[in-house]
């Protein structure tokens, strides 16, 4: 079957099957099957953010926790679909429902969900592989069983002689609607209303309800069996070529990888919390719903969605050049995900086979999605030393011009040259100017050009390839070192007067290149800024802990006889700070570094060890929320000596963390003051710091500096280990 062919006949056939008088009990049975799909999908997609949030404290809040979790869930979904395909073919309609009910009952023995004691990866163990093992033990059994529901319920329905039994794909749309509802409910309803312990209990109750519904569906299949004894043998065989299977895999791979790439792009620059995970995944599911719920050819033809996806390629590539992620960058990310998902899933829906091949179709779609997760979650961090998967997959959307319906009008040489000149000049001018208005203008020109270029595939493909090559060249410009790990992508940028250490899109430390200035604290840590005030006010401190290392700039404040302990989750950052910067080795104090999550490593240190704890992990990339909760504050206080203080670096483009930190500290009976300082130069970037102490007397040295430090209004939400919603801390406008 060609993708260009009219595939709406399956829908029409389904309508004819149910056009006459509905059999007795048909309506309750349809409601039962629909409800089962909704409940199963809701459980599947509510457990994903819940489990990932359970794991965040043990893995330091890295966005890769979510990508690795999604890879596991995709793999479990693939296993469920494979079982569904095999069992319905080998066991048949008489035995398969009964065998499956036994499988549904098995996970009841492991509920409610609970983290194993060995959740934290041992030193030297690959974090991603260890996390996959933890997920398999934690949620593997119930998730795999739930994953079988989609194709099996549809197959059971096709056996039942109910309305639209010849086209049961509407149940797939119903299942995706349940998934979407659960995803949206998690950050907006579930997370604010209940802690993680209560969430796991309610989820377990939901699984029991699902088991009851599946049993009822099995009863319906058995009751209606005699009237359709020969139906299965009469189903027509449909030839499916390997080329067609390959197209299904590709069309499933692209939106899956695109969804994960957009999620990483968003959560790296804001925070790895359910809200940032849910929005791209919800949009991804919405494209499935739209594609499979209605005959899209009549009002949203693949030619339109494919053209829209291709029109978004160049604007998204433009944003990849930028060192910031303003609001329009987020909009472009979501637009290309929506357009690409509609195009790919729309083409899949139009080429869906009949019910006899339904489980094979969903198995291949699941395999394609899993391959997308495998590429983003495991292969890309090994293959690339920068986050290349998003621009590469976005550029690959141009392949839709060869797969989907298209038109290729004849254009003269002048017309083609004019079409190529606009976006090419846009790329060149943007590279030279780099202003916000330049990016906006470039995006508008690119959209207009792409809409036209999608009608001439060759020149458009060359332009996209040139943009990708230019992007790669920019990534390696003036960068003597690049590295990517499970926790992030790092690069060194050498400028005329300084060297920058960049993580994602955020500078995490600079050092002046003049050897005479090597011990000068710069950027957010300048002596003229808030941190300079802290060390000036508490100059007699003996032992300092710093969570977050960066370039090691905080060590510039060290004095002989003092000890500075740096806690850094990524060993690669420790290596870069020691080999590419000199702050650590130039410090006259005793400097020690500890690899591991700062909260977990601090918990192992003796109580009352430190005079000052500096927490510098929130400036932009992947804000680890578990370091800002009430439970975390209690831990820090145990490690402080009497009179000691906590200094939080809360500068952030997208999150206003100070009010939340003030409210959380107030809930613990603590006092918090804040200062925004810095002159905006290389030696003193603007930054915001919050200092927390047991009482007002401990903060007197800072308050004595007139006009600088002020009380933090406790107007934000109170964060705990089970509640860290972004609502209340998101900035309304991007800088």
XYZ file of C-alpha atoms in Angstrom:
735
model
C 0.000 0.000 0.000
C 1.435 3.366 -1.012
C 1.528 6.235 1.407
C 0.084 8.393 -1.335
C -2.962 6.175 -1.707
C -6.323 6.963 -0.226
C -6.420 4.937 2.982
C -9.686 6.233 4.360
C -11.462 3.118 3.127
C -10.651 1.390 6.417
C -12.583 4.063 8.273
C -15.459 3.753 5.873
C -15.474 -0.009 6.298
C -15.577 0.377 10.029
C -18.501 2.751 9.739
C -20.402 0.285 7.573
C -19.775 -2.503 10.072
C -21.530 -0.568 12.732
C -24.117 1.181 10.565
C -26.933 -1.267 11.174
C -28.684 -2.080 14.391
C -26.160 -2.552 17.159
C -26.099 -6.055 18.681
C -27.492 -6.467 22.166
C -25.090 -5.177 24.775
C -22.947 -3.448 22.143
C -22.991 0.006 23.727
C -21.894 -1.175 27.222
C -19.196 -3.307 25.592
C -17.884 -0.357 23.560
C -17.819 1.737 26.726
C -15.994 -1.074 28.546
C -13.275 -1.397 25.917
C -12.859 2.360 25.679
C -12.634 2.722 29.461
C -10.041 -0.059 29.647
C -7.894 1.693 27.037
C -8.223 5.003 28.875
C -7.339 3.572 32.304
C -4.373 1.538 31.050
C -2.907 4.444 29.115
C -3.507 6.824 32.010
C -1.607 4.503 34.344
C 1.232 4.134 31.827
C 1.808 7.827 31.397
C 1.230 8.919 34.970
C 3.811 6.464 36.264
C 6.508 7.809 33.932
C 6.969 11.261 35.529
C 6.266 9.791 38.981
C 9.033 7.193 38.720
C 11.480 9.627 37.126
C 10.894 12.075 39.978
C 11.510 9.289 42.494
C 14.900 8.747 40.869
C 16.042 12.376 40.564
C 17.691 12.736 44.004
C 19.852 9.672 43.386
C 21.028 10.910 39.978
C 21.555 14.602 40.629
C 18.735 16.070 38.585
C 20.323 15.436 35.179
C 17.977 15.780 32.165
C 19.390 12.441 31.026
C 17.456 10.795 33.864
C 14.272 11.515 31.937
C 15.706 10.531 28.548
C 17.018 7.254 29.976
C 13.699 6.617 31.706
C 11.835 7.252 28.455
C 14.183 4.820 26.697
C 13.311 2.183 29.299
C 9.591 2.853 28.954
C 9.846 2.621 25.174
C 11.704 -0.682 25.510
C 9.075 -2.025 27.907
C 6.370 -0.864 25.503
C 8.134 -2.704 22.688
C 8.284 -5.869 24.807
C 4.587 -5.561 25.555
C 3.726 -5.094 21.896
C 5.915 -8.059 20.923
C 4.094 -10.264 23.436
C 0.731 -9.002 22.159
C 1.694 -9.809 18.566
C 3.060 -13.268 19.410
C 0.336 -14.330 21.828
C -2.643 -13.416 19.673
C -1.123 -15.278 16.723
C -0.013 -18.393 18.627
C -2.725 -18.697 21.273
C -5.712 -17.434 19.302
C -8.928 -15.902 20.497
C -9.950 -18.814 22.707
C -6.824 -19.181 24.892
C -5.084 -15.828 24.666
C -7.497 -13.791 26.878
C -7.297 -16.394 29.658
C -3.493 -16.586 29.558
C -3.281 -12.818 29.550
C -5.425 -12.484 32.678
C -2.864 -14.580 34.541
C -0.130 -12.219 33.338
C -2.142 -9.176 34.472
C -2.345 -10.600 38.001
C 1.417 -11.135 38.453
C 2.439 -7.469 39.112
C -0.034 -7.245 41.987
C 2.610 -9.000 44.102
C 5.136 -6.132 43.714
C 2.802 -3.206 44.430
C 3.010 -0.505 45.695
C 6.104 0.768 43.872
C 9.213 1.402 45.988
C 12.842 2.216 45.170
C 15.318 -0.613 45.811
C 18.010 0.002 48.406
C 20.714 -0.135 45.716
C 19.214 2.676 43.596
C 22.391 4.811 43.631
C 24.858 3.662 40.983
C 28.122 2.407 42.516
C 31.306 4.280 41.690
C 32.551 3.381 38.227
C 29.266 1.847 37.063
C 27.730 3.311 33.864
C 24.979 5.585 35.182
C 22.603 5.031 32.251
C 22.846 1.227 32.337
C 22.488 1.127 36.122
C 19.435 3.370 35.891
C 17.861 1.010 33.351
C 18.398 -1.878 35.785
C 16.792 0.069 38.633
C 13.793 0.905 36.448
C 13.379 -2.749 35.469
C 13.138 -3.785 39.121
C 11.072 -0.784 40.195
C 8.340 -0.689 37.565
C 9.229 -3.153 34.801
C 6.561 -5.808 35.474
C 3.444 -3.617 35.810
C 4.548 -1.289 33.005
C 5.175 -4.142 30.554
C 1.753 -5.624 31.318
C 0.034 -2.275 30.860
C 1.936 -1.782 27.609
C 0.232 -4.834 26.072
C -3.211 -3.299 26.513
C -3.315 -1.014 23.476
C -2.888 -3.612 20.696
C -4.551 -6.453 22.628
C -7.738 -4.549 23.459
C -8.009 -3.501 19.821
C -7.455 -7.084 18.682
C -10.003 -8.415 21.161
C -12.457 -5.795 19.939
C -11.940 -6.900 16.318
C -12.949 -10.423 17.427
C -16.138 -9.295 19.165
C -18.507 -8.302 16.315
C -19.149 -4.908 17.870
C -19.649 -1.581 16.011
C -16.498 -0.626 14.021
C -14.877 -3.969 14.808
C -13.401 -3.894 11.289
C -11.506 -0.710 12.202
C -10.669 -0.776 15.949
C -8.014 1.956 15.660
C -10.378 4.422 17.348
C -9.444 2.634 20.598
C -5.824 3.625 19.952
C -6.905 7.251 19.857
C -8.890 6.706 23.064
C -5.825 5.236 24.727
C -3.690 8.179 23.679
C -6.363 10.526 25.022
C -6.031 8.781 28.392
C -2.255 9.150 28.170
C -2.577 12.840 27.407
C -5.009 13.416 30.266
C -2.688 11.644 32.722
C 0.356 13.591 31.548
C -1.367 16.939 31.889
C -2.855 15.973 35.226
C 0.523 15.096 36.733
C 2.159 18.553 36.952
C -1.099 20.469 37.302
C -3.171 18.219 39.605
C -1.390 15.117 40.914
C 1.994 16.609 41.833
C 0.591 19.647 43.710
C -2.064 17.570 45.491
C -0.156 14.533 46.756
C 3.321 13.456 47.796
C 5.171 10.630 46.102
C 4.163 8.061 48.744
C 0.466 8.843 48.236
C 0.942 8.859 44.462
C 2.346 5.316 44.488
C -0.572 4.085 46.626
C -3.198 5.641 44.359
C -1.412 4.306 41.291
C -1.494 0.806 42.773
C -5.240 1.153 43.332
C -5.582 2.223 39.705
C -3.780 -0.936 38.599
C -6.285 -3.063 40.526
C -9.111 -1.267 38.680
C -7.350 -1.953 35.385
C -7.111 -5.672 36.210
C -10.865 -5.789 36.855
C -11.609 -4.035 33.546
C -9.350 -6.410 31.606
C -11.137 -9.364 33.150
C -14.459 -7.908 31.989
C -13.105 -7.437 28.454
C -11.964 -11.066 28.411
C -15.460 -12.141 29.431
C -16.951 -10.172 26.517
C -14.584 -11.885 24.072
C -15.531 -15.326 25.425
C -19.279 -14.590 25.438
C -19.332 -13.310 21.864
C -17.053 -16.035 20.527
C -19.657 -18.509 19.136
C -21.167 -15.982 16.725
C -17.786 -15.345 15.132
C -16.142 -18.789 15.163
C -14.989 -18.558 11.548
C -14.286 -14.841 11.426
C -10.533 -15.079 12.003
C -10.009 -17.638 9.249
C -11.955 -15.463 6.825
C -9.869 -12.340 7.422
C -8.101 -11.400 4.182
C -4.341 -11.676 4.078
C -2.596 -8.365 3.430
C 0.803 -8.230 1.821
C 3.262 -6.031 3.676
C 6.578 -5.425 1.964
C 9.854 -4.841 3.804
C 10.036 -1.392 2.249
C 6.682 -0.566 3.791
C 7.859 -1.864 7.166
C 10.990 0.274 6.842
C 8.871 3.366 6.189
C 6.819 2.619 9.309
C 10.005 2.356 11.363
C 11.318 5.656 10.010
C 8.060 7.508 10.521
C 7.957 6.297 14.148
C 11.657 6.997 14.772
C 11.648 10.658 13.733
C 8.956 12.040 16.109
C 10.232 9.911 19.007
C 13.767 11.234 18.686
C 12.426 14.735 18.052
C 10.332 14.634 21.234
C 13.327 13.600 23.346
C 15.570 16.195 21.709
C 13.081 18.982 22.392
C 12.677 17.759 25.987
C 16.438 17.875 26.551
C 16.665 21.326 24.972
C 13.921 22.639 27.248
C 14.785 20.886 30.513
C 18.503 21.635 30.239
C 17.786 25.342 30.241
C 14.974 25.394 32.778
C 14.728 22.403 35.117
C 14.417 18.609 34.842
C 10.982 18.494 36.475
C 7.688 16.921 35.323
C 6.356 20.127 33.753
C 9.286 20.291 31.320
C 8.979 16.586 30.542
C 5.225 16.527 30.163
C 4.702 19.316 27.642
C 6.702 17.759 24.749
C 5.412 14.251 25.497
C 1.825 15.519 25.668
C 2.222 17.253 22.311
C 3.729 14.069 20.885
C 0.708 12.073 22.062
C -1.689 14.709 20.779
C -0.347 14.211 17.263
C -1.104 10.490 17.626
C -4.651 11.279 18.727
C -5.291 13.641 15.835
C -3.778 11.218 13.328
C -5.700 8.109 14.400
C -8.973 9.544 15.685
C -10.218 11.162 12.476
C -9.749 10.749 8.721
C -7.148 13.511 8.385
C -7.034 13.523 4.601
C -10.177 15.643 4.424
C -9.005 18.577 6.550
C -5.315 18.050 7.333
C -3.676 16.317 4.368
C -0.118 14.980 4.733
C 1.090 17.450 2.122
C 0.213 20.320 4.487
C 1.741 18.811 7.619
C 4.892 17.712 5.792
C 5.324 21.213 4.350
C 4.800 22.763 7.801
C 7.401 20.451 9.332
C 9.930 21.291 6.623
C 9.175 24.992 6.963
C 10.257 24.769 10.612
C 13.651 23.203 9.890
C 15.696 26.337 9.219
C 14.189 28.439 12.033
C 14.968 25.704 14.557
C 18.511 25.383 13.235
C 18.883 29.162 13.633
C 17.982 28.873 17.324
C 20.680 26.235 17.757
C 23.253 28.910 16.940
C 22.099 30.981 19.890
C 23.656 30.886 23.357
C 20.271 31.630 24.949
C 16.850 30.036 24.867
C 14.309 32.851 24.807
C 10.580 32.334 24.605
C 10.469 32.163 20.812
C 13.044 29.361 20.933
C 10.686 27.301 23.075
C 7.815 28.076 20.717
C 9.869 26.937 17.721
C 10.849 23.736 19.514
C 7.221 22.891 20.217
C 6.093 23.942 16.737
C 8.539 21.660 14.954
C 7.600 18.813 17.303
C 3.895 19.336 16.614
C 4.306 19.714 12.861
C 6.768 16.823 12.587
C 4.609 14.589 14.744
C 1.475 15.364 12.731
C 3.295 14.697 9.481
C 4.851 11.381 10.537
C 1.917 10.051 12.524
C -0.522 11.230 9.879
C 1.337 9.223 7.251
C 1.403 6.211 9.586
C -2.338 6.457 10.192
C -3.065 6.645 6.470
C -0.996 3.534 5.801
C -2.334 1.417 8.673
C -3.185 -2.179 7.743
C -6.364 -4.121 8.508
C -7.092 -5.742 11.883
C -5.328 -8.983 10.934
C -2.017 -7.088 10.796
C -2.808 -4.663 13.609
C -0.429 -6.085 16.220
C 2.456 -6.261 13.726
C 1.854 -2.638 12.775
C 1.974 -1.474 16.395
C 5.012 -3.644 17.074
C 6.917 -1.911 14.275
C 5.707 1.538 15.358
C 6.872 0.760 18.889
C 10.211 -0.504 17.570
C 10.717 2.731 15.646
C 9.927 4.771 18.762
C 12.332 2.675 20.825
C 15.084 3.170 18.261
C 14.515 6.923 18.590
C 14.886 6.647 22.360
C 17.970 4.461 21.965
C 19.547 7.014 19.656
C 18.928 9.947 22.000
C 19.406 8.175 25.312
C 22.420 5.924 24.712
C 24.025 6.410 21.309
C 24.078 10.201 20.940
C 26.013 10.848 24.190
C 28.655 8.394 22.937
C 28.739 9.462 19.276
C 28.690 13.254 19.766
C 30.558 15.566 22.106
C 27.779 18.158 21.807
C 23.981 17.885 21.776
C 23.728 17.163 18.068
C 20.694 14.877 18.005
C 18.050 17.617 17.939
C 19.403 19.588 14.930
C 20.200 16.364 13.054
C 16.711 14.929 13.525
C 15.093 18.275 12.712
C 17.106 18.387 9.491
C 16.018 14.800 8.738
C 12.395 15.954 8.599
C 13.250 17.057 5.068
C 13.019 13.380 4.120
C 9.244 13.734 4.405
C 9.376 15.433 1.003
C 10.388 12.073 -0.463
C 7.961 9.932 1.575
C 4.758 11.962 1.714
C 2.671 13.529 -1.028
C 4.416 16.409 -2.752
C 4.301 18.592 -5.785
C 7.282 19.744 -7.790
C 6.453 22.702 -10.002
C 8.932 23.817 -12.594
C 10.988 26.810 -11.549
C 13.432 28.625 -13.729
C 17.034 29.210 -12.697
C 16.221 32.747 -11.598
C 13.373 31.576 -9.387
C 15.486 28.896 -7.727
C 18.345 31.312 -7.170
C 15.985 33.827 -5.568
C 14.561 31.177 -3.253
C 18.040 30.094 -2.170
C 19.370 33.620 -1.699
C 16.910 34.680 1.025
C 17.671 32.050 3.679
C 21.349 31.885 2.753
C 21.778 35.611 3.361
C 19.728 35.244 6.536
C 22.173 32.656 7.844
C 25.143 34.839 6.969
C 23.681 38.046 8.435
C 22.569 36.294 11.600
C 26.046 34.828 12.100
C 27.533 38.334 11.813
C 24.911 40.193 13.854
C 23.453 37.701 16.313
C 20.829 40.101 17.706
C 17.365 39.092 18.867
C 15.700 41.062 16.088
C 18.100 39.484 13.604
C 17.040 36.028 14.742
C 13.345 36.913 14.556
C 13.735 38.378 11.081
C 15.773 35.390 9.994
C 13.133 33.018 11.280
C 10.364 34.826 9.390
C 12.364 34.866 6.161
C 13.266 31.233 6.586
C 9.648 30.183 7.098
C 8.576 31.985 3.943
C 11.478 30.534 1.975
C 10.975 27.001 3.284
C 7.317 26.975 2.291
C 8.434 27.626 -1.267
C 11.504 25.403 -1.130
C 9.481 22.383 -0.063
C 8.148 22.423 -3.594
C 11.682 21.970 -5.004
C 13.231 19.169 -3.043
C 16.817 19.228 -4.310
C 17.742 22.868 -3.560
C 15.928 22.687 -0.233
C 17.923 19.605 0.821
C 21.186 21.334 -0.116
C 20.244 24.394 1.922
C 19.416 22.303 5.000
C 22.697 20.415 4.641
C 24.596 23.718 4.420
C 22.858 24.987 7.569
C 23.790 21.814 9.465
C 27.422 22.074 8.359
C 27.523 25.722 9.414
C 26.055 24.798 12.787
C 28.710 22.119 13.298
C 31.413 24.621 12.368
C 30.101 27.138 14.891
C 30.066 24.473 17.612
C 33.782 23.813 17.192
C 34.868 27.408 16.661
C 37.320 28.701 19.307
C 36.820 25.575 21.413
C 39.983 23.676 22.418
C 38.013 21.107 24.420
C 34.571 19.531 24.158
C 33.114 16.669 26.157
C 29.767 15.046 26.767
C 28.726 12.811 29.631
C 25.529 11.471 31.174
C 25.198 14.765 33.063
C 25.723 17.282 30.277
C 27.715 18.643 27.346
C 30.724 20.835 28.153
C 33.036 22.999 26.117
C 35.878 25.437 26.661
C 35.729 28.709 24.726
C 38.882 30.812 24.423
C 38.251 34.521 24.061
C 40.704 37.373 23.775
C 40.927 38.150 27.488
C 39.413 35.102 29.193
C 38.609 31.409 29.015
C 34.988 30.271 29.557
C 33.701 26.947 30.812
C 30.275 26.366 29.228
C 27.725 23.716 30.176
C 24.819 23.597 27.752
C 24.070 27.260 27.110
C 25.305 28.593 30.454
C 28.772 29.838 31.398
C 29.794 28.077 34.601
C 33.021 29.881 35.192
C 35.614 32.116 33.547
C 39.285 32.806 34.128
C 41.257 35.806 32.916
C 44.057 34.746 30.577
C 46.638 37.122 32.009
C 48.749 34.943 34.388
C 48.912 37.841 36.843
C 45.101 37.717 37.102
C 44.678 33.943 37.440
C 43.604 34.174 41.093
C 41.049 36.915 40.436
C 37.488 35.646 40.992
C 35.366 36.584 37.995
C 31.841 36.432 36.601
C 29.212 35.530 39.226
C 31.907 35.181 41.914
C 33.611 38.597 41.671
C 34.752 40.343 44.842
C 32.407 43.235 44.000
C 29.424 40.870 43.900
C 27.354 39.095 46.551
C 29.769 36.190 47.027
C 32.574 38.672 47.590
C 30.473 40.150 50.393
C 30.022 36.712 51.957
C 33.735 35.946 52.098
C 34.522 39.474 53.283
C 31.949 39.248 56.079
C 32.995 35.773 57.204
C 36.697 36.015 56.454
C 37.739 33.999 59.489
C 36.013 30.814 58.349
C 38.079 27.679 58.474
C 36.253 25.098 56.374
C 34.039 25.633 53.318
C 31.903 23.205 51.300
C 30.882 24.050 47.750
C 28.233 22.028 45.904
C 28.976 22.531 42.213
C 32.509 23.058 40.930
C 32.383 24.650 37.490
C 35.804 26.114 36.731
C 36.644 26.154 40.449
C 36.394 29.940 40.753
C 35.241 29.810 44.394
C 38.729 28.519 45.290
C 40.070 31.997 44.488
C 38.795 33.036 47.942
C 40.835 30.369 49.726
C 43.525 31.339 52.215
C 46.387 29.461 53.797
C 45.150 27.302 56.665
C 41.634 26.933 55.265
C 40.065 23.864 53.671
C 37.700 23.958 50.685
C 35.700 20.799 49.847
C 34.096 20.769 46.384
C 31.244 18.322 45.685
C 30.654 17.766 41.972
C 28.365 15.111 40.514
C 30.278 14.743 37.227
C 33.912 13.528 37.373
C 34.452 15.112 33.957
C 33.898 18.585 35.454
C 36.531 17.882 38.122
C 38.976 16.860 35.419
C 38.269 19.953 33.316
C 38.632 22.271 36.330
C 42.014 20.750 37.182
C 43.404 20.488 33.653
C 41.971 23.546 31.867
C 41.841 26.099 34.707
C 44.252 26.959 37.509
C 41.971 28.066 40.367
C 42.277 24.768 42.237
C 46.033 24.351 41.983
C 46.775 28.048 42.604
C 44.749 28.126 45.832
C 47.005 28.299 48.960
C 44.356 26.452 50.999
C 43.727 22.710 51.228
C 41.463 21.912 48.244
C 39.671 18.587 47.987
C 37.190 17.388 45.382
C 34.519 14.700 45.795
C 32.659 13.127 42.869
C 28.977 12.428 43.450
C 25.688 14.135 44.114
C 26.313 17.006 46.528
C 23.423 16.199 48.843
C 24.314 12.528 49.116
C 28.022 13.190 49.646
C 27.360 15.917 52.218
C 25.137 13.501 54.125
C 28.189 11.273 54.636
C 30.312 14.085 56.119
C 30.453 14.604 59.926
C 27.846 16.913 61.459
C 29.076 20.412 62.305
C 31.902 20.211 59.738
C 31.560 23.533 57.899
C 31.431 27.262 58.591
C 30.046 28.017 55.128
C 28.279 25.894 52.523
C 28.107 27.383 49.020
C 25.420 25.865 46.781
C 26.104 26.766 43.169
C 24.026 24.411 41.025
C 21.042 26.513 39.980
C 22.277 29.163 37.542
C 20.490 27.679 34.547
C 21.286 24.217 33.295
C 19.174 21.447 34.780
C 18.273 22.949 38.143
C 18.445 20.020 40.635
C 15.313 20.686 42.661
C 16.248 18.139 45.330
C 19.017 20.497 46.529
C 16.451 23.197 47.416
C 13.887 21.315 49.494
C 13.056 21.470 53.203
C 14.713 18.106 53.700
C 17.871 19.376 51.992
C 17.950 22.466 54.240
C 17.728 20.261 57.320
C 20.703 18.269 56.089
C 22.775 21.397 55.411
C 22.034 22.762 58.875
C 23.309 19.567 60.487
C 26.598 19.992 58.654
C 27.002 23.661 59.702
C 28.795 24.742 62.831
C 27.019 27.236 65.147
C 26.961 30.613 63.446
C 27.539 29.102 59.991
C 25.598 30.182 56.894
C 24.379 28.771 53.575
C 25.019 30.749 50.364
C 22.780 29.843 47.387
C 23.581 31.068 43.877
C 20.092 31.438 42.367
C 20.780 33.416 39.168
C 18.511 31.944 36.532
C 17.076 33.099 33.209
C 13.781 31.280 33.566
C 13.138 30.618 37.268
C 12.723 33.107 40.114
C 14.067 30.892 42.894
C 14.602 33.491 45.639
C 10.954 33.764 46.868
C 10.631 29.973 46.882
C 13.873 29.614 48.832
C 12.714 32.292 51.267
C 9.405 30.484 51.812
C 11.099 27.090 52.185
C 13.632 28.504 54.645
C 10.853 30.244 56.568
C 8.968 26.956 56.860
C 12.046 25.583 58.638
C 12.276 28.594 60.947
C 15.321 30.019 59.151
C 16.170 33.561 58.037
C 17.050 34.438 54.428
C 18.502 37.592 52.853
C 19.381 38.287 49.244
C 21.440 40.555 47.031
C 21.658 41.114 43.272
C 25.042 42.485 42.258
C 27.727 42.650 39.598
C 28.716 45.337 37.122
C 28.038 43.295 33.978
C 31.696 43.069 32.939
C 33.846 39.969 32.487
C 35.128 40.475 36.029
C 31.695 40.835 37.610
C 28.641 39.403 35.860
C 25.258 40.222 37.349
C 24.204 37.510 39.785
C 21.716 36.847 42.587
C 22.615 35.120 45.838
C 20.508 34.139 48.849
C 22.153 33.580 52.229
C 20.299 31.468 54.812
C 21.118 31.172 58.523
C 19.583 29.812 61.702
C 18.827 33.290 63.026
C 19.120 37.009 62.295
C 22.218 37.372 64.483
C 24.200 35.070 62.199
C 23.450 37.379 59.260
C 24.459 40.617 60.988
C 27.869 40.823 59.193
C 26.054 40.963 55.836
C 23.285 43.290 56.975
C 25.988 45.713 58.135
C 26.815 46.374 54.486
C 24.286 49.177 53.824
C 21.961 49.165 50.843
C 23.048 45.785 49.563
C 21.356 42.900 51.351
C 17.614 42.722 51.978
C 15.146 40.240 53.436
C 13.677 37.695 51.054
C 9.892 37.871 50.863
C 8.611 34.318 51.504
C 6.026 34.585 48.717
C 6.916 31.487 46.760
C 5.911 27.836 47.152
C 7.543 25.602 49.745
C 9.488 22.814 48.059
C 9.869 19.356 49.567
C 11.326 16.115 48.286
C 7.839 15.128 47.125
C 6.709 18.511 45.806
C 8.770 20.839 43.620
C 6.339 22.191 41.044
C 7.589 25.001 38.811
C 4.351 26.943 39.202
C 5.125 29.973 41.282
C 8.788 30.191 40.236
C 8.578 30.472 36.444
C 9.472 33.919 35.157
C 6.718 35.291 32.956
C 9.104 36.796 30.407
C 12.381 35.460 29.117
C 15.363 37.705 29.192
